[in-house]
Coordinates of C-alpha atoms and ligand atoms in Angstrom, one line a residue:
M1 CA 0.0 0.0 0.0
L2 CA 2.7 2.5 0.9
Q3 CA 5.1 1.7 -1.9
S4 CA 3.5 3.4 -4.8
G5 CA 1.9 6.8 -5.6
A6 CA 3.7 9.0 -3.1
L7 CA 7.2 9.5 -1.9
Q8 CA 9.5 11.9 0.0
K9 CA 11.8 14.0 -2.1
C10 CA 14.5 16.5 -1.3
I11 CA 13.3 20.1 -2.2
E12 CA 16.6 21.1 -3.7
P13 CA 16.6 20.5 -7.4
T14 CA 20.4 19.9 -7.5
C15 CA 20.0 17.1 -4.9
G16 CA 16.6 15.5 -5.4
L17 CA 17.2 12.5 -3.2
E18 CA 14.0 10.3 -2.8
Y19 CA 12.8 8.1 0.0
P20 CA 9.7 5.9 0.5
I21 CA 6.8 7.2 2.7
S22 CA 7.7 4.6 5.3
D23 CA 11.1 6.3 6.0
I24 CA 11.1 8.4 9.2
R25 CA 13.2 11.5 8.5
I26 CA 12.9 15.3 8.4
E27 CA 15.7 15.8 5.9
C28 CA 17.6 14.1 3.1
D29 CA 21.0 12.5 3.7
R30 CA 22.6 15.8 2.6
G31 CA 20.6 17.8 5.2
H32 CA 17.9 19.4 3.0
L33 CA 14.2 19.6 3.7
L34 CA 11.8 17.1 2.1
D35 CA 8.5 17.4 0.2
I36 CA 5.8 14.8 -0.1
K37 CA 5.4 14.1 -3.8
Y38 CA 2.4 12.5 -5.5
K39 CA 2.8 10.7 -8.8
T40 CA -0.6 11.3 -10.2
A41 CA -2.6 14.5 -10.4
P42 CA -6.0 14.3 -8.6
S43 CA -8.9 15.0 -10.9
T44 CA -10.6 18.4 -10.7
S45 CA -13.9 16.6 -10.5
L46 CA -13.1 16.1 -6.8
K47 CA -14.1 19.7 -6.3
D48 CA -17.8 18.5 -6.3
V49 CA -16.9 15.5 -4.0
F50 CA -15.3 17.9 -1.5
Y51 CA -18.3 20.2 -1.5
K52 CA -20.8 17.3 -1.1
R53 CA -18.8 16.0 1.9
R54 CA -19.8 19.1 3.8
N55 CA -23.1 17.2 4.3
H56 CA -21.0 14.7 6.3
A57 CA -23.6 12.2 7.3
N58 CA -21.7 11.4 10.5
N59 CA -18.6 10.4 8.6
I60 CA -15.9 12.2 10.7
F61 CA -13.5 12.2 7.7
N62 CA -16.0 14.3 5.8
E63 CA -16.7 16.4 8.8
S64 CA -13.0 17.2 9.3
G65 CA -11.9 20.2 7.3
V66 CA -8.6 18.5 6.8
W67 CA -9.6 15.0 5.8
R68 CA -12.5 16.2 3.6
F69 CA -9.7 17.0 1.1
R70 CA -8.0 13.7 1.7
E71 CA -7.4 12.9 -2.0
L72 CA -5.1 15.9 -2.1
L73 CA -2.9 14.6 0.7
N74 CA -3.2 10.9 0.3
F75 CA 0.3 10.0 1.4
C76 CA -1.1 6.8 3.1
Q77 CA -2.3 5.7 -0.3
I78 CA -5.6 4.5 1.1
E79 CA -8.9 3.9 -0.6
T80 CA -10.4 7.2 0.4
E81 CA -14.1 6.3 0.1
N82 CA -13.6 3.3 2.4
F83 CA -14.6 4.4 5.9
E84 CA -13.1 1.4 7.5
E85 CA -9.8 2.1 5.9
C86 CA -9.9 5.8 6.8
S87 CA -10.7 4.9 10.4
K88 CA -7.7 2.5 10.5
Y89 CA -5.2 5.1 9.3
L90 CA -6.3 8.7 9.5
V91 CA -5.9 10.6 12.8
S92 CA -8.7 12.9 13.6
L93 CA -10.1 14.5 16.8
D94 CA -13.5 13.1 15.8
G95 CA -13.7 15.3 12.7
A96 CA -13.1 18.6 14.6
E97 CA -9.9 19.9 12.9
G98 CA -10.5 22.5 10.2
R99 CA -14.3 22.2 10.7
L100 CA -15.1 25.8 11.7
S101 CA -12.3 27.7 9.9
K102 CA -13.2 29.3 6.6
P103 CA -13.1 32.8 5.4
Y104 CA -15.4 35.3 7.1
H105 CA -16.1 39.0 6.4
M106 CA -15.2 41.2 9.4
S107 CA -16.7 44.6 8.6
K108 CA -14.8 46.6 11.2
V109 CA -11.5 45.2 10.1
S110 CA -12.4 45.8 6.4
D111 CA -13.4 49.4 7.2
Y112 CA -10.2 50.1 9.2
V113 CA -7.8 48.7 6.6
G114 CA -9.8 50.2 3.7
L115 CA -10.5 47.0 1.8
K116 CA -13.9 45.8 0.7
N117 CA -12.8 42.3 -0.3
L118 CA -11.0 41.2 2.8
W119 CA -11.6 37.7 4.2
L120 CA -10.2 36.5 7.5
Q121 CA -10.0 32.9 8.3
P122 CA -9.9 32.1 12.0
E123 CA -7.7 29.0 12.3
G124 CA -7.8 29.6 16.0
Y125 CA -11.3 27.9 15.9
N126 CA -9.6 24.5 15.7
P127 CA -9.9 22.1 18.6
S128 CA -6.6 23.0 20.3
G129 CA -7.1 26.7 19.3
S130 CA -4.6 27.2 16.5
F131 CA -3.9 26.3 12.8
K132 CA -1.5 23.6 14.0
D133 CA -4.3 21.0 14.2
N134 CA -4.4 21.0 10.4
G135 CA -0.9 19.7 10.2
M136 CA -0.7 17.8 13.4
S137 CA -3.6 15.5 12.4
T138 CA -1.5 14.5 9.3
A139 CA 1.9 14.3 11.1
V140 CA 0.4 12.1 13.8
T141 CA -1.2 10.0 11.1
H142 CA 2.2 9.3 9.6
A143 CA 3.7 8.7 13.1
K144 CA 1.1 6.0 13.7
L145 CA 1.6 4.5 10.2
V146 CA 5.3 4.0 11.1
N147 CA 4.4 2.7 14.6
I148 CA 5.8 5.5 16.6
K149 CA 5.2 5.5 20.4
K150 CA 6.5 9.0 21.2
I151 CA 6.2 12.3 19.4
I152 CA 8.5 15.2 20.2
C153 CA 8.3 18.9 19.5
A154 CA 9.7 22.3 20.4
S155 CA 7.2 25.0 20.6
T156 CA 6.2 28.6 21.4
G157 CA 3.0 27.0 22.7
N158 CA 0.6 26.2 20.0
T159 CA 2.4 23.3 18.4
S160 CA 2.9 21.7 21.8
A161 CA -0.8 22.1 22.6
S162 CA -1.8 20.5 19.4
A163 CA 0.7 17.7 19.6
A164 CA -0.3 16.9 23.2
M165 CA -4.0 16.9 22.3
Y166 CA -3.6 14.4 19.4
A167 CA -1.1 12.3 21.4
A168 CA -3.6 12.1 24.3
N169 CA -6.4 11.1 22.0
E170 CA -4.2 8.5 20.2
N171 CA -2.7 7.2 23.4
I172 CA 0.9 7.9 22.5
E173 CA 3.6 9.7 24.5
C174 CA 4.5 13.3 23.9
D175 CA 7.5 15.4 25.0
V176 CA 7.4 19.1 24.4
Y177 CA 10.4 21.4 24.6
I178 CA 9.5 25.0 25.4
P179 CA 11.5 28.2 26.0
A180 CA 11.1 28.7 29.8
G181 CA 9.0 31.8 30.7
E182 CA 8.2 32.6 27.0
V183 CA 5.0 30.7 26.4
A184 CA 1.5 32.1 26.9
P185 CA -0.1 30.5 30.1
G186 CA -3.1 29.2 28.2
K187 CA -0.8 27.3 25.8
L188 CA 1.4 25.8 28.5
S189 CA -1.6 24.7 30.5
Q190 CA -2.9 22.8 27.5
A191 CA 0.4 20.8 27.3
F192 CA 0.1 19.8 31.0
Q193 CA -3.6 19.2 30.8
F194 CA -3.3 16.8 27.8
G195 CA -0.7 14.8 29.7
A196 CA 2.5 15.8 27.8
Q197 CA 5.9 15.8 29.4
V198 CA 7.0 19.5 29.4
I199 CA 10.7 20.1 29.2
E200 CA 11.7 23.7 29.9
I201 CA 14.8 25.1 28.0
K202 CA 16.7 28.1 29.0
G203 CA 16.7 30.2 25.9
N204 CA 14.3 30.9 23.0
F205 CA 12.3 28.7 20.6
D206 CA 15.3 28.3 18.3
D207 CA 17.3 26.8 21.2
A208 CA 14.4 24.6 22.2
L209 CA 14.1 23.3 18.6
S210 CA 17.8 22.4 18.4
V211 CA 17.6 20.5 21.7
S212 CA 14.4 18.7 20.7
L213 CA 15.8 17.6 17.3
K214 CA 18.8 16.2 19.1
K215 CA 16.7 14.4 21.7
A216 CA 14.4 12.9 19.0
N217 CA 17.5 11.2 17.5
E218 CA 18.7 10.0 20.9
V219 CA 15.5 8.7 22.3
G220 CA 13.8 7.6 19.0
G221 CA 11.0 10.1 19.2
Y222 CA 9.2 11.4 16.1
T223 CA 9.5 15.1 15.5
V224 CA 6.2 16.9 14.8
N225 CA 7.5 20.4 14.2
S226 CA 6.9 21.9 10.8
V227 CA 10.2 20.6 9.4
N228 CA 8.2 17.4 9.3
P229 CA 6.9 17.2 5.7
Y230 CA 3.6 15.6 6.8
R231 CA 2.8 18.7 8.9
I232 CA 3.0 20.7 5.7
E233 CA 0.6 18.3 3.9
G234 CA -2.2 18.9 6.5
Q235 CA -1.7 22.7 6.5
K236 CA -2.4 22.8 2.8
T237 CA -6.0 22.4 3.7
I238 CA -6.0 26.0 5.1
V239 CA -5.7 27.1 1.5
F240 CA -8.1 24.5 0.2
R241 CA -10.9 25.7 2.5
A242 CA -10.2 29.3 1.5
L243 CA -10.3 28.5 -2.2
E244 CA -13.4 26.3 -1.9
H245 CA -15.2 29.2 -0.2
L246 CA -14.3 31.4 -3.1
D247 CA -15.5 28.8 -5.6
W248 CA -11.9 27.9 -6.5
N249 CA -11.3 31.5 -7.8
P250 CA -8.0 32.4 -6.2
P251 CA -7.8 35.6 -4.3
D252 CA -5.1 38.2 -5.2
W253 CA -3.3 37.7 -1.8
I254 CA -3.0 35.3 1.0
V255 CA -1.5 36.8 4.2
Y256 CA 0.2 34.9 7.0
P257 CA 2.2 35.9 10.1
G258 CA 5.6 34.3 9.7
G259 CA 7.6 32.4 12.4
A260 CA 9.2 29.1 11.5
L261 CA 7.5 29.5 8.0
G262 CA 5.7 26.2 8.0
N263 CA 2.5 27.9 6.9
T264 CA 4.2 29.9 4.2
S265 CA 5.8 26.7 2.9
S266 CA 2.5 24.8 3.0
C267 CA 0.6 27.6 1.3
G268 CA 3.3 27.6 -1.5
K269 CA 3.2 23.9 -1.9
S270 CA -0.6 23.8 -2.1
L271 CA -0.6 26.5 -4.8
M272 CA 2.2 24.9 -6.7
E273 CA 0.4 21.6 -6.8
L274 CA -3.1 23.0 -7.6
Y275 CA -1.5 25.0 -10.4
E276 CA 0.4 22.0 -11.8
W277 CA -2.7 19.8 -11.5
G278 CA -4.9 22.4 -13.4
W279 CA -7.1 23.2 -10.4
I280 CA -6.3 26.9 -10.5
K281 CA -5.3 29.2 -13.3
K282 CA -4.2 32.2 -11.3
I283 CA -1.6 32.2 -8.5
P284 CA -2.3 34.4 -5.5
R285 CA 0.6 36.3 -4.0
I286 CA 1.7 35.4 -0.5
A287 CA 2.4 38.2 2.0
V288 CA 4.4 37.1 5.1
V289 CA 4.4 39.4 8.1
N290 CA 7.2 39.3 10.7
S291 CA 7.2 41.0 14.0
E292 CA 9.7 43.9 14.0
G293 CA 11.4 42.1 17.0
A294 CA 11.9 38.8 15.1
N295 CA 12.3 39.8 11.5
T296 CA 14.9 37.5 10.0
L297 CA 12.9 36.8 6.8
Y298 CA 12.0 40.5 6.4
A299 CA 15.7 41.5 6.8
L300 CA 17.1 38.9 4.4
Y301 CA 14.3 39.0 1.8
N302 CA 14.4 42.8 1.5
G303 CA 18.1 43.2 1.5
K304 CA 18.2 45.0 4.9
F305 CA 21.2 42.9 6.2
E306 CA 23.4 42.9 3.1
D307 CA 22.5 44.6 -0.1
T308 CA 21.6 41.2 -1.8
K309 CA 18.0 40.3 -1.5
L310 CA 17.8 36.6 -0.5
R311 CA 15.8 34.6 -3.0
W312 CA 15.1 30.9 -3.7
N313 CA 16.7 31.6 -7.1
K314 CA 15.2 28.5 -8.8
G315 CA 16.6 26.2 -6.2
K316 CA 20.0 27.8 -5.8
P317 CA 19.6 30.2 -2.8
D318 CA 22.6 31.9 -1.4
V319 CA 22.6 30.0 1.9
E320 CA 25.8 31.7 3.0
I321 CA 23.9 34.9 3.5
I322 CA 21.7 33.1 6.0
K323 CA 24.7 31.8 7.9
R324 CA 26.3 35.2 8.0
Y325 CA 23.1 36.7 9.4
Y326 CA 22.9 34.1 12.1
D327 CA 26.6 34.6 12.9
H328 CA 25.9 38.4 13.1
M329 CA 23.0 37.8 15.5
D330 CA 25.2 35.5 17.7
K331 CA 28.1 37.9 17.7
N332 CA 26.0 40.9 18.6
G333 CA 23.8 39.1 21.1
I334 CA 20.7 39.8 19.0
R335 CA 17.8 37.8 20.3
P336 CA 14.2 37.8 19.0
K337 CA 12.0 39.9 21.2
T338 CA 8.3 40.5 20.8
K339 CA 5.2 40.3 23.0
A340 CA 3.8 38.1 20.3
T341 CA 5.7 35.1 21.6
A342 CA 4.1 32.7 19.1
I343 CA 6.4 34.2 16.4
Q344 CA 9.4 35.1 18.6
I345 CA 11.6 33.1 16.2
A346 CA 14.9 34.2 14.7
R347 CA 16.0 31.1 12.7
P348 CA 13.0 30.0 10.6
A349 CA 13.6 26.3 10.1
N350 CA 11.6 26.3 6.9
I351 CA 13.3 29.4 5.4
L352 CA 14.2 27.7 2.1
K353 CA 10.7 26.3 1.5
G354 CA 9.4 29.7 2.5
L355 CA 11.6 31.4 -0.1
R356 CA 10.4 28.8 -2.7
A357 CA 6.8 29.7 -1.9
L358 CA 7.6 33.4 -2.2
E359 CA 9.3 33.0 -5.5
F360 CA 6.4 30.9 -7.0
T361 CA 3.8 33.4 -5.9
N362 CA 5.8 36.6 -6.4
G363 CA 5.3 37.2 -2.7
V364 CA 6.3 40.0 -0.3
V365 CA 7.6 40.2 3.2
T366 CA 6.7 43.0 5.6
Q367 CA 7.0 43.6 9.3
V368 CA 4.8 45.2 12.0
S369 CA 5.3 46.5 15.5
D370 CA 3.9 45.0 18.7
Q371 CA 1.5 47.9 19.0
E372 CA 0.2 47.4 15.5
M373 CA -0.3 43.7 16.2
M374 CA -2.3 44.5 19.4
D375 CA -4.5 47.0 17.6
G376 CA -5.1 44.3 14.9
M377 CA -6.0 41.8 17.5
A378 CA -8.3 44.2 19.3
L379 CA -10.1 45.0 16.1
V380 CA -10.7 41.4 15.2
G381 CA -12.3 41.1 18.7
L382 CA -14.6 44.0 18.0
N383 CA -16.0 41.8 15.1
G384 CA -16.9 39.1 17.6
F385 CA -13.9 36.9 16.7
D386 CA -11.0 36.3 18.9
C387 CA -7.4 35.9 17.9
E388 CA -4.0 36.1 19.5
M389 CA -1.5 38.9 19.1
A390 CA 0.6 37.1 16.4
S391 CA -2.6 36.8 14.3
G392 CA -3.2 40.6 14.8
A393 CA -0.2 41.0 12.5
V394 CA -2.5 40.1 9.6
P395 CA -4.9 43.1 9.7
A396 CA -1.9 45.3 10.7
S397 CA 0.1 44.3 7.6
V398 CA -2.8 44.5 5.2
K399 CA -3.3 48.1 6.3
K400 CA 0.4 48.8 5.8
L401 CA 0.6 47.1 2.4
I402 CA -2.4 49.1 1.2
A403 CA -0.8 52.3 2.3
E404 CA 2.3 51.3 0.4
E405 CA 0.0 50.5 -2.6
I406 CA 1.4 47.0 -2.8
I407 CA -2.1 45.6 -2.1
K408 CA -4.6 47.5 -4.3
K409 CA -8.0 48.7 -2.9
D410 CA -10.0 46.3 -5.1
D411 CA -7.8 43.3 -4.5
V412 CA -9.3 40.2 -2.9
V413 CA -7.3 39.3 0.2
V414 CA -7.5 36.2 2.5
G415 CA -5.8 36.7 5.8
I416 CA -5.1 33.8 8.1
L417 CA -5.8 34.4 11.8
T418 CA -3.5 31.7 13.0
G419 CA -4.5 31.3 16.7
R420 CA -7.0 32.0 19.4
Q421 CA -6.3 34.2 22.4
K422 CA -4.5 32.1 25.0
D423 CA -3.0 34.9 27.1
A424 CA -5.9 36.8 28.7
S425 CA -3.7 39.4 30.2
I426 CA -2.9 40.9 26.8
P427 CA -6.4 42.0 25.9
V428 CA -7.2 43.0 29.5
D429 CA -4.1 45.2 29.7
Y430 CA -4.8 46.6 26.3
H431 CA -8.3 47.6 27.1
K432 CA -7.4 49.1 30.5
D433 CA -5.0 51.5 28.8
S434 CA -7.1 54.3 27.3
K435 CA -4.1 55.3 25.1
N436 CA -4.6 52.3 22.9
K437 CA -6.5 52.9 19.7
F438 CA -9.4 50.5 20.3
A439 CA -9.3 50.5 24.1
N440 CA -12.6 50.2 26.0
P441 CA -11.4 50.9 29.5
P442 CA -13.5 49.7 32.5
K443 CA -15.7 52.1 34.4
S444 CA -15.9 52.2 38.2
Ligands
F0G1 N1 0.8 32.3 14.5 C1 0.7 31.5 15.6 C2 -0.5 31.7 16.4 C3 1.7 30.5 15.9 O1 1.5 29.8 16.9 C4 2.8 30.4 15.0 C5 3.8 29.4 15.2 C6 2.8 31.2 13.8 C7 1.8 32.1 13.6 C8 3.9 31.1 12.8 O2 3.7 30.0 12.0 O3 5.9 28.9 12.1 O4 4.2 28.4 10.3 O5 5.5 30.5 10.3 N2 3.9 28.8 16.3 C9 4.9 27.7 16.5 C10 4.6 26.9 17.8 C11 6.3 28.0 16.3 O6 5.5 26.3 18.3 O7 3.4 26.9 18.2 P1 4.9 29.4 11.1

């Protein structure tokens, strides 16, 4: 079953090493990231099948906003209409992942940023409260397929919450490495609550990731961070849900906050595949937003570090610039610092896949301040939706890109609100301070 139809392939065209799906690895033997590749193009007639599955008739794999699109991520190579077979292989929290997240109009955000055709997709409305569940359901599916007993991740909080949730539900062990003191309390509490083993690391997310990758090798754990190519497969469904909602007419832009760049990578991969498979004729542009305090991609992509603008360059990126930038940070004690701890990341592990996505989509990278992110977060709240500060980067960046005339006023834009509010003190403090743009201070 696993031998045909799908494989793992190195992303770098000059390398291109291939491995079967049954191999457990996050990189090729030369240390490059991997893609899952499908040998046949899924038929566009599936668009109707996906739509009909919304009337799920108690089939949790139709109810799930991830597995509803299972033919587009069928790395298990299963008979997708066979419920028994789906139940045997596919990991789902009873159909809950991706079920509520689709593009919504939020009028106050639209008015503020000055864009009529703005859609915001609240991925925080996933069972563990972030977009991670899209990719975690698929990564844990692969982990189970290869008989893993323990999954491992590093996290700024949402990955660990999601990993712990699926591990608990599937009865497998879960170790989570987190930067001590840098994780929102609501996220940390989820890891404990779902029975994961929390390991606190002195340092930031980048330090925690490097320790967790080492530990995964030593103790035989299975890494579920976004360097795992199966995570990327599940996160493609964020784009599928958005496109389906727009009748498969691609928007002009898709906007994401950028951290480790797993989302950017999966958005790029989904668009590359859909375009190659003839599902879409137009390619939306990706806009990635960094926090000003953790802006590696912004600096490198826009030539703010050295004059050269870092590009994928058809698979020949100048990786030496990245190394020089990391050395420069180390030498000068530059550490990522933002109140939006979800994206407090200085060494985006998926940077090369991210660059590939930006090249394919003619993308842009911008940055916003903590204050702008909080205002964005507050504004989403005033529409009756809640999101965390990192997701507030989306409305903030759309406003900025419109002012810079990069996004045009009649463009169709889909912004991904990546996570729900899990640090109650941030909105409470925001609203108590009347100096904040959208504050509604309490009366006594
Ligand atoms: N938004 C939220 C709410 C996140 O939790 C993250 C990443 C991102 C955006 C950035 O996404 O890494 O795909 O570019 N959180 C990770 C974690 C790192 O551990 O929960 P990315």
